[in-house]
Coordinates of C-alpha atoms in Angstrom, one line a residue:
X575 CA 171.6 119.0 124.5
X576 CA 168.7 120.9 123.0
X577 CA 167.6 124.3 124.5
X578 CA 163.3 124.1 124.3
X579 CA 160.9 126.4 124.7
X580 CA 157.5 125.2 125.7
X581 CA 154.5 127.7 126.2
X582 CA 150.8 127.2 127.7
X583 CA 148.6 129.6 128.8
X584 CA 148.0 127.2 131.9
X585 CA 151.2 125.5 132.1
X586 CA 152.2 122.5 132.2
X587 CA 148.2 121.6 130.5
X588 CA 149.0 118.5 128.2
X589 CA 152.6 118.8 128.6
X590 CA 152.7 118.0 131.9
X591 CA 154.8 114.8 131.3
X592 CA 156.9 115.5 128.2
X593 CA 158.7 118.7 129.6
X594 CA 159.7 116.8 132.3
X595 CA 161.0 113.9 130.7
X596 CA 162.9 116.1 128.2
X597 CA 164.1 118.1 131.1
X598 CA 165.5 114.6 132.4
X599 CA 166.9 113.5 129.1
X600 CA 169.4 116.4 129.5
X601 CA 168.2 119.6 127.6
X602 CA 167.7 122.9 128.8
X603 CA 163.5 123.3 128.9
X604 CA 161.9 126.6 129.7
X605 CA 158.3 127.3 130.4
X606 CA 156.0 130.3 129.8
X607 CA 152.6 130.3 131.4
X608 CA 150.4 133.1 132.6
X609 CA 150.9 131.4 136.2
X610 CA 153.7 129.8 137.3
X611 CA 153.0 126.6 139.3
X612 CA 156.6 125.4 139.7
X613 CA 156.9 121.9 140.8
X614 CA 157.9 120.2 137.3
X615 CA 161.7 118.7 138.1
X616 CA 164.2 120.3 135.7
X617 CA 161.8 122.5 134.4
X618 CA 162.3 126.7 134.7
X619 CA 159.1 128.2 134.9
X620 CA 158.8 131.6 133.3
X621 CA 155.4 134.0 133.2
X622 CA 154.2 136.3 130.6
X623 CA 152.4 139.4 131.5
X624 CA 149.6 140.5 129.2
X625 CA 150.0 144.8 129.3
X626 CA 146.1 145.4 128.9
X627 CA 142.2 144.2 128.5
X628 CA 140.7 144.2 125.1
X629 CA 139.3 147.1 124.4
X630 CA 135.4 147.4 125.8
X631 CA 134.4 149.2 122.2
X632 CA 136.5 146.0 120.0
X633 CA 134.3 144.8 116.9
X634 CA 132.5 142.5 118.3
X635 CA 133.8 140.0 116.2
X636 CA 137.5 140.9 117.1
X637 CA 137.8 141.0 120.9
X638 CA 138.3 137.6 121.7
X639 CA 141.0 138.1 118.3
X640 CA 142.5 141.5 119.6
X641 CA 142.5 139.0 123.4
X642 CA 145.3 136.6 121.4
X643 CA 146.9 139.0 120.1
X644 CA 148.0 141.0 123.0
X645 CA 148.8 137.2 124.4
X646 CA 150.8 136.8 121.5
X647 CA 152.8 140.3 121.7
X648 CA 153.1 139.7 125.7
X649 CA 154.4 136.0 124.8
X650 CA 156.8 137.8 122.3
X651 CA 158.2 140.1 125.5
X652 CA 158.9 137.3 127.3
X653 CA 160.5 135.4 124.4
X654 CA 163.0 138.5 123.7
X655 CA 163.8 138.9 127.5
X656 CA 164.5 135.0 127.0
X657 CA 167.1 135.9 124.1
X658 CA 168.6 138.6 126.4
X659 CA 169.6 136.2 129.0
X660 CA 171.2 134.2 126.3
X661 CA 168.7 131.7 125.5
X662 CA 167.7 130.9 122.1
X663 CA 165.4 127.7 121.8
X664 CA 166.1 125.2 119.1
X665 CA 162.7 124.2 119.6
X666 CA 159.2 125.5 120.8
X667 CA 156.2 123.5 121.6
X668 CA 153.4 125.6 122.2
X669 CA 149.2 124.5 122.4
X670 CA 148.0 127.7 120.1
X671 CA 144.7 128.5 121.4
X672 CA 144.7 131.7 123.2
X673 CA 146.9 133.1 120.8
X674 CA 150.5 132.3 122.5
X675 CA 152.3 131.0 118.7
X676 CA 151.6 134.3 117.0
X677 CA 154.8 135.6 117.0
X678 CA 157.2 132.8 117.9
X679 CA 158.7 132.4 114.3
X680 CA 158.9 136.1 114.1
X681 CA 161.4 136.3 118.0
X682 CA 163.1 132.8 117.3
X683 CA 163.2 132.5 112.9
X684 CA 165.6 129.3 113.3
X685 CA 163.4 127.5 115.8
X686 CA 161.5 124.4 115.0
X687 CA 158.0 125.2 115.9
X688 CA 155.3 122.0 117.3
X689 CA 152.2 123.2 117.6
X690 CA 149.2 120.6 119.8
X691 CA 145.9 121.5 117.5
X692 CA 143.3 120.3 119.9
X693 CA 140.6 121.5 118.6
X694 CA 139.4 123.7 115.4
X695 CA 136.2 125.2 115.3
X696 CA 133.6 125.0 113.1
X697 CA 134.0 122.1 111.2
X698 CA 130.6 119.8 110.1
X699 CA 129.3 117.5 112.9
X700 CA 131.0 119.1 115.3
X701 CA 130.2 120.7 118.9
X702 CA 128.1 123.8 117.2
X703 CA 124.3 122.6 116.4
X704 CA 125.1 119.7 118.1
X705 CA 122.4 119.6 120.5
X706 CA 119.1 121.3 119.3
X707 CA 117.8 122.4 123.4
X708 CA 120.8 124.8 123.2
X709 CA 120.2 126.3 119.1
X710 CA 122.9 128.8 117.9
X711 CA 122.5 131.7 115.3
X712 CA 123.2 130.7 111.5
X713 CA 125.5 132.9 109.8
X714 CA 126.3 135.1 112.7
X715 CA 127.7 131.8 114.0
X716 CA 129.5 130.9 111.9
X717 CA 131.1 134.2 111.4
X718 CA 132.0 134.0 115.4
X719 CA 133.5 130.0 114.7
X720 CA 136.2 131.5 111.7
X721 CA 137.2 134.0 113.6
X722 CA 137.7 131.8 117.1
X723 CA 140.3 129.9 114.5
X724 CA 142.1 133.0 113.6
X725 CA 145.1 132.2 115.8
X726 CA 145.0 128.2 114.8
X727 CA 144.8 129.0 111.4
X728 CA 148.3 131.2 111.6
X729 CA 150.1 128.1 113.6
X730 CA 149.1 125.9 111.3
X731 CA 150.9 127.7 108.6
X732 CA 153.9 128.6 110.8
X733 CA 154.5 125.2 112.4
X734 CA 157.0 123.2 111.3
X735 CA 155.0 120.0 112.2
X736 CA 151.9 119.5 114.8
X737 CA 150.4 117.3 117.3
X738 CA 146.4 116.3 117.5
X739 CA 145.6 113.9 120.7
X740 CA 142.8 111.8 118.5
X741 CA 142.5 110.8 115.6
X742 CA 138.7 112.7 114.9
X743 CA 140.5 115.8 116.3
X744 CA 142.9 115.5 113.7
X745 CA 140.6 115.4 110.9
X746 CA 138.9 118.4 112.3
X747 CA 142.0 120.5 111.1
X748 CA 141.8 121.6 107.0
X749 CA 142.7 119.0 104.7
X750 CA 145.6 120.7 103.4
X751 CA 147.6 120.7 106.9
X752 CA 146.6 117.2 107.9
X753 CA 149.7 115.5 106.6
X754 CA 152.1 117.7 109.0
X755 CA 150.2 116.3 111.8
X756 CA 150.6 113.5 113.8
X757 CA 148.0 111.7 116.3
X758 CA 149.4 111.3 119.9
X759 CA 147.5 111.1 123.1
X760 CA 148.8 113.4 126.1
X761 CA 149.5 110.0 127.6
X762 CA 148.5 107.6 130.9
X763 CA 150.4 106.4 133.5
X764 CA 148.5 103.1 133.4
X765 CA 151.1 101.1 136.1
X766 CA 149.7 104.0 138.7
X767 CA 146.2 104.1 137.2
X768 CA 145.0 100.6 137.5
X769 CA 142.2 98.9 139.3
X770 CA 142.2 98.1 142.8
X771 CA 140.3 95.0 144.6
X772 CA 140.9 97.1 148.1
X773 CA 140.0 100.7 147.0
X774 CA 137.6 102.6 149.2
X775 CA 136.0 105.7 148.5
X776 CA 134.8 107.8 151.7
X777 CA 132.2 110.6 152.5
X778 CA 132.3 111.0 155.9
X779 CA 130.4 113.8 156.3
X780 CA 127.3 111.8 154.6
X781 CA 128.3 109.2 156.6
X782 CA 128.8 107.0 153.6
X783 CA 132.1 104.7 152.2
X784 CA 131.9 102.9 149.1
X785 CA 134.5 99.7 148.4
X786 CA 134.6 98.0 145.0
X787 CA 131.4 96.0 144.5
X788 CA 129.0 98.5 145.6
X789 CA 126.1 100.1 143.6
X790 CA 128.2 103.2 142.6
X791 CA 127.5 105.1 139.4
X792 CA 130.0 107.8 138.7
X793 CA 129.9 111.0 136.6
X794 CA 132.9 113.0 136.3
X795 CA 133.8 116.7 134.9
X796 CA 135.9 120.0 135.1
X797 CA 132.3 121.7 135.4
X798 CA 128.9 120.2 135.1
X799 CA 127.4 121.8 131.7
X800 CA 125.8 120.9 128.8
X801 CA 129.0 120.0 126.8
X802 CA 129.7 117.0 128.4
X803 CA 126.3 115.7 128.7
X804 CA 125.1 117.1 132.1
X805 CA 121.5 117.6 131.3
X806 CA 121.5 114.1 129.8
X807 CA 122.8 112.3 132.3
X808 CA 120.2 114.1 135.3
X809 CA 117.5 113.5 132.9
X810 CA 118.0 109.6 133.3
X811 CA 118.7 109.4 136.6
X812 CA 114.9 109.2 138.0
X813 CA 114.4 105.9 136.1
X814 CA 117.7 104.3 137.5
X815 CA 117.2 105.1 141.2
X816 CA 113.7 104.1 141.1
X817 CA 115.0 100.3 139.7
X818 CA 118.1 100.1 141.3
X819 CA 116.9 100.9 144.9
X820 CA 119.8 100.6 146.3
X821 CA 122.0 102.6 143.8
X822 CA 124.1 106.0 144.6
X823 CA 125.3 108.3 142.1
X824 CA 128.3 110.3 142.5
X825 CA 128.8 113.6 140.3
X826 CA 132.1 115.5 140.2
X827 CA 132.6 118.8 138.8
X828 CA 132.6 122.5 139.5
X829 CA 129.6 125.0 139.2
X830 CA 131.2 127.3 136.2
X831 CA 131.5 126.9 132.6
X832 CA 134.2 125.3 130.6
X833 CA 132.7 125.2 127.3
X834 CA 129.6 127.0 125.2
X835 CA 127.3 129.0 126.7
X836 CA 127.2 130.2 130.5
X837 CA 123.9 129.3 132.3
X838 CA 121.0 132.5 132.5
X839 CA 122.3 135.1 134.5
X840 CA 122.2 134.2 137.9
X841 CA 122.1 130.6 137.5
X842 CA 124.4 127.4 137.2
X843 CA 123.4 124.7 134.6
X844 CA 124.1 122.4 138.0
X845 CA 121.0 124.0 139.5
X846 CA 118.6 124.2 136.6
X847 CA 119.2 120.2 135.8
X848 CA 118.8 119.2 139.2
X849 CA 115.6 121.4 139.7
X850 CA 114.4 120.1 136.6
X851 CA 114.3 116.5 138.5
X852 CA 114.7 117.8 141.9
X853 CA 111.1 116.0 142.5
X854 CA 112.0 112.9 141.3
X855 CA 115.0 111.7 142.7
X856 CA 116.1 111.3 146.2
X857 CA 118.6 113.5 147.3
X858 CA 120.9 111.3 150.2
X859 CA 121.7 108.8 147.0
X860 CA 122.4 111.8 144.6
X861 CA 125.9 113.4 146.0
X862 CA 127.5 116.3 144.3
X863 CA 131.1 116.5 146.0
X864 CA 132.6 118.8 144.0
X865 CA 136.1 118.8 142.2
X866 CA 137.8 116.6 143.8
X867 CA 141.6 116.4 144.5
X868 CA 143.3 113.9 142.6
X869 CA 143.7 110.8 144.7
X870 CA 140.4 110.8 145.6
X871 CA 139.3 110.8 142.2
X872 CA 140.8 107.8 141.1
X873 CA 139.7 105.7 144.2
X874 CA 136.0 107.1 143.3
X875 CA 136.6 105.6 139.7
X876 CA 138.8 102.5 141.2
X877 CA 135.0 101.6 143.0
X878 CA 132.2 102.5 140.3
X879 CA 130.3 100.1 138.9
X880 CA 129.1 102.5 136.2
X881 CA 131.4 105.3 134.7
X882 CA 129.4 107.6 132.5
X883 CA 131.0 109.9 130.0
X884 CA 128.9 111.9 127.6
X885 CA 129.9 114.8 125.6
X886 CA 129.4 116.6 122.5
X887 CA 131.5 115.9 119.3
X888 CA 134.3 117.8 120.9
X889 CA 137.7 117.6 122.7
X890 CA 137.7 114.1 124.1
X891 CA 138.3 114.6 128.2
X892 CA 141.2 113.1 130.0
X893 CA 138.7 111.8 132.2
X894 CA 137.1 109.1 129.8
X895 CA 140.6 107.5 129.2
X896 CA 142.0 107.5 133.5
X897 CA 138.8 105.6 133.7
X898 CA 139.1 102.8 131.2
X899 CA 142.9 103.0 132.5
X900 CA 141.4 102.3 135.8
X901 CA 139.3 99.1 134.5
X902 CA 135.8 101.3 134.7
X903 CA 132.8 99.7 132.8
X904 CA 132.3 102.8 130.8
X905 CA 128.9 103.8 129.6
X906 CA 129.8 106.9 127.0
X907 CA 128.0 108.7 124.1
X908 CA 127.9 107.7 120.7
X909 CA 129.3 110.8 119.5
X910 CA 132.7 110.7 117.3
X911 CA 135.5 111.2 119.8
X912 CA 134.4 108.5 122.1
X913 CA 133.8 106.0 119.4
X914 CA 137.7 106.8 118.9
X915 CA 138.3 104.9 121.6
X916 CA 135.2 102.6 123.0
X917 CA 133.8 100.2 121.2
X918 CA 129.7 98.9 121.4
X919 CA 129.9 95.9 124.0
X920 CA 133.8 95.1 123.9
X921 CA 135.5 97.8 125.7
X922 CA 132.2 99.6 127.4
X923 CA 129.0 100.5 125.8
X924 CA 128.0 103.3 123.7
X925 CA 124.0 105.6 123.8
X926 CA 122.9 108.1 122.0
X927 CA 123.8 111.2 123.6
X928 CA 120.0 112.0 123.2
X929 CA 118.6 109.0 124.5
X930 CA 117.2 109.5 127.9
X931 CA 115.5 105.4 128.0
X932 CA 118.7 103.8 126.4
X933 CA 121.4 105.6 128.9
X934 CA 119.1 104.6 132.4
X935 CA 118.8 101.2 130.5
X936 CA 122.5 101.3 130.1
X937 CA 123.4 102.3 134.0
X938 CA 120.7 99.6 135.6
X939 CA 122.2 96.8 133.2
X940 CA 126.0 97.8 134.4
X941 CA 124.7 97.3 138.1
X942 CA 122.5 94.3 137.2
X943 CA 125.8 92.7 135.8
X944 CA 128.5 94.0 138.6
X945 CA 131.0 90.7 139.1
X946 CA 130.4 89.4 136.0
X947 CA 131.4 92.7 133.5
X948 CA 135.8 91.7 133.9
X949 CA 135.9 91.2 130.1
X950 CA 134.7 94.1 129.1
X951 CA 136.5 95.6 131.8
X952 CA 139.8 94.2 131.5
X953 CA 139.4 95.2 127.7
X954 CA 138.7 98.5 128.5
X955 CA 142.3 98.9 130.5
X956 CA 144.1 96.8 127.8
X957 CA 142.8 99.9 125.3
X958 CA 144.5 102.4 127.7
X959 CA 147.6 100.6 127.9
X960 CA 147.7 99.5 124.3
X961 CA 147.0 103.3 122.8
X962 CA 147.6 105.3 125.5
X963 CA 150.3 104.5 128.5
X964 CA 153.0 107.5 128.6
X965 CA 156.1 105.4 129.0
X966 CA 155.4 102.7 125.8
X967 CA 153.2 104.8 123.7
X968 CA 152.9 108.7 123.9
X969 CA 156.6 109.9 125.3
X970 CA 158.1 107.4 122.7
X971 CA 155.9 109.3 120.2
X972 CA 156.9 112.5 120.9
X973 CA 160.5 112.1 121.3
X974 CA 160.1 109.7 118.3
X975 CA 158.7 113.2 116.1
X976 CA 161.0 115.4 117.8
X977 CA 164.3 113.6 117.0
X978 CA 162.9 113.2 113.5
X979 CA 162.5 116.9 112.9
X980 CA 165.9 117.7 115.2
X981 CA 167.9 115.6 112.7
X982 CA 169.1 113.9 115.8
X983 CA 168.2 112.0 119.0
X984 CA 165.7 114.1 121.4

């Protein structure tokens, strides 16, 4: 029995099915989060308490450094209170973005260290400059992008090995590190994520309830912004409802910001996009529900006939693969992480993220063909299960690295 260590900001995050199933293998596993959201079997949840703010007069260039840091010294605390109770991890498995890694090999010297590099900033043909509506500023930039990597940059050299979930994510990371990294996706259950003939989706309080077969184009996200293709996709929409007459689009997603810029001050990207079309579309077939529990998520995907996911060349959502896993025909944007995954007319259909014409053309086609797009379907759940089901592909993986770096069986 192994005693492991895992730490998230937002525990469990991507490790909401390995700590369990290590937990269940027999070893000891500990969590530290900022929140603790118990509810992972065999797993003993454990906060961290940051002591302070970053200071309102920081460099500019250092506050969101000086905000990992005092992550890192608070997840240090925690770590020593740990080793007072008597335990000492063998291993830590820690995603290093907000700063949480800093000082693990400093509290716990003879602990193997796994770090998940999702993303590192500022590499060519990346997110920033992506899309020229939203330009950024030159060398003031980039100055902001190295210093965002400050804390990714001292995992990489303190980890004993890492994890990337894609392959393009991967070769985001410097050259030099990439051979201590392995490519494994977070992982799908893809037995309980699977089509379903009988699934309905209901709004009762439009009045409306969708079954598989109807005109139902979907468009799914933690918050509707720029980085995953909002403005895109609304910009299209006028041109699809006015051929498809009988068509209703579904949007999921919060009001806030996960990634880039915040909307003007006062403002919500939502609102701006939809006002920018507000005239042109007709608001009973355009429903905005939200962020959806779970369940009801996957019966809205288990029903569309069109599943679009855009995004920037950026962290590839969960979102894109649950839908393919679901047997979605998947309409996404040509833009590296996606093209990790779907391929041009076998396992879905890729647009340019820019093209406005070619992703209406691309929605109206996927509702012209409903009944006769199983192939493509079918192929597009066979990726999920081929590259990405948790109990064949991804926990094998991991426990497949960890025993490997253990010297034993994990």
């Amino acid at each position: 029995m192994r005693n492991i260590l895992f730490i998230h900001q937002n525990f469990p995050g991507q490790f909401r099915h390995l700590a369990p199933a290590l937990a269940q293998a027999g070893h000891r596993v500990v969590a530290l989060g900022l929140n603790a959201r118990p509810g992972l079997k065999g797993v003993d949840q454990r906060t961290y308490a940051v002591q302070r703010r970053p200071l309102a007069e920081q460099h500019l260039l250092l506050r969101e450094s000086e905000a990992k840091v005092l992550r890192g010294e608070a997840c240090a605390a925690a770590m020593l209170a740990l080793a007072e109770e008597g335990f000492v991890p063998d291993l830590v498995i820690c995603n290093p973005a907000w700063g949480e890694a800093l000082y693990v090999k400093d509290v716990f010297p003879n602990a193997a260290l796994v770090c998940l590099m999702e993303f590192f900033y500022g590499t060519p043909d990346a997110d920033v400059g992506f899309d020229p509506e939203f330009p950024v500023g030159g060398v003031e930039s980039r100055m902001r992008q190295r210093m965002k990597n400050m804390a990714l940059t001292e995992a990489l050299m303190a980890m004993d090995h890492g994890v990337a979930p894609t392959a393009w994510q991967a070769s985001r990371l410097p050259a030099a590190f990439r051979p201590r990294v392995e490519v494994i996706f977070d992982g799908i259950d893809t037995q309980a994520l699977r089509p379903d003939p009988l699934a309905r989706f209901d709004m009762p309080a439009r009045g409306l309830s969708f079954g598989v077969g109807a005109s139902v184009i979907t468009f799914v996200n933690r918050n509707l912004e720029p980085y995953r293709g909002y403005h895109r996709f609304m910009r299209a929409l006028p041109s699809v409802l006015a051929r498809c007459p009988d068509a209703q689009v579904v949007l999921v997603g919060g009001d806030a910001v996960s990634y880039g810029a915040p909307a003007p001050k006062g403002q919500t990207w939502k609102q701006i996009f939809l006002d920018e079309v507000a005239g042109q579309i007709d608001p009973r077939r355009v429903h905005f529900v939200g962020q959806l529990p779970y369940a009801d998520y996957l019966r809205l995907l288990q029903v569309s006939a069109a599943h679009v996911y855009l995004t920037y060349p950026f962290v590839l959502s969960w979102s894109c693969l649950e839908a393919m896993s679901l047997g979605c025909h998947v309409i996404g944007s040509r833009t590296a992480p996606v093209q990790d995954y779907i391929e041009d007319g076998v396992n879905g259909h890729l647009v340019d993220f820019f093209d406005t014409r070619a992703l209406a053309d691309a929605m109206v086609q996927a509702l012209e063909q409903r009944g006769q797009d199983a192939a493509l379907r079918q192929a597009a759940r066979a990726t999920a299960v081929a590259r990405c089901d948790l109990h064949t592909q991804c926990l094998p993986q991991w426990r497949s690295l960890l025993s490997r770096l253990m010297g034993s069986p994990v």
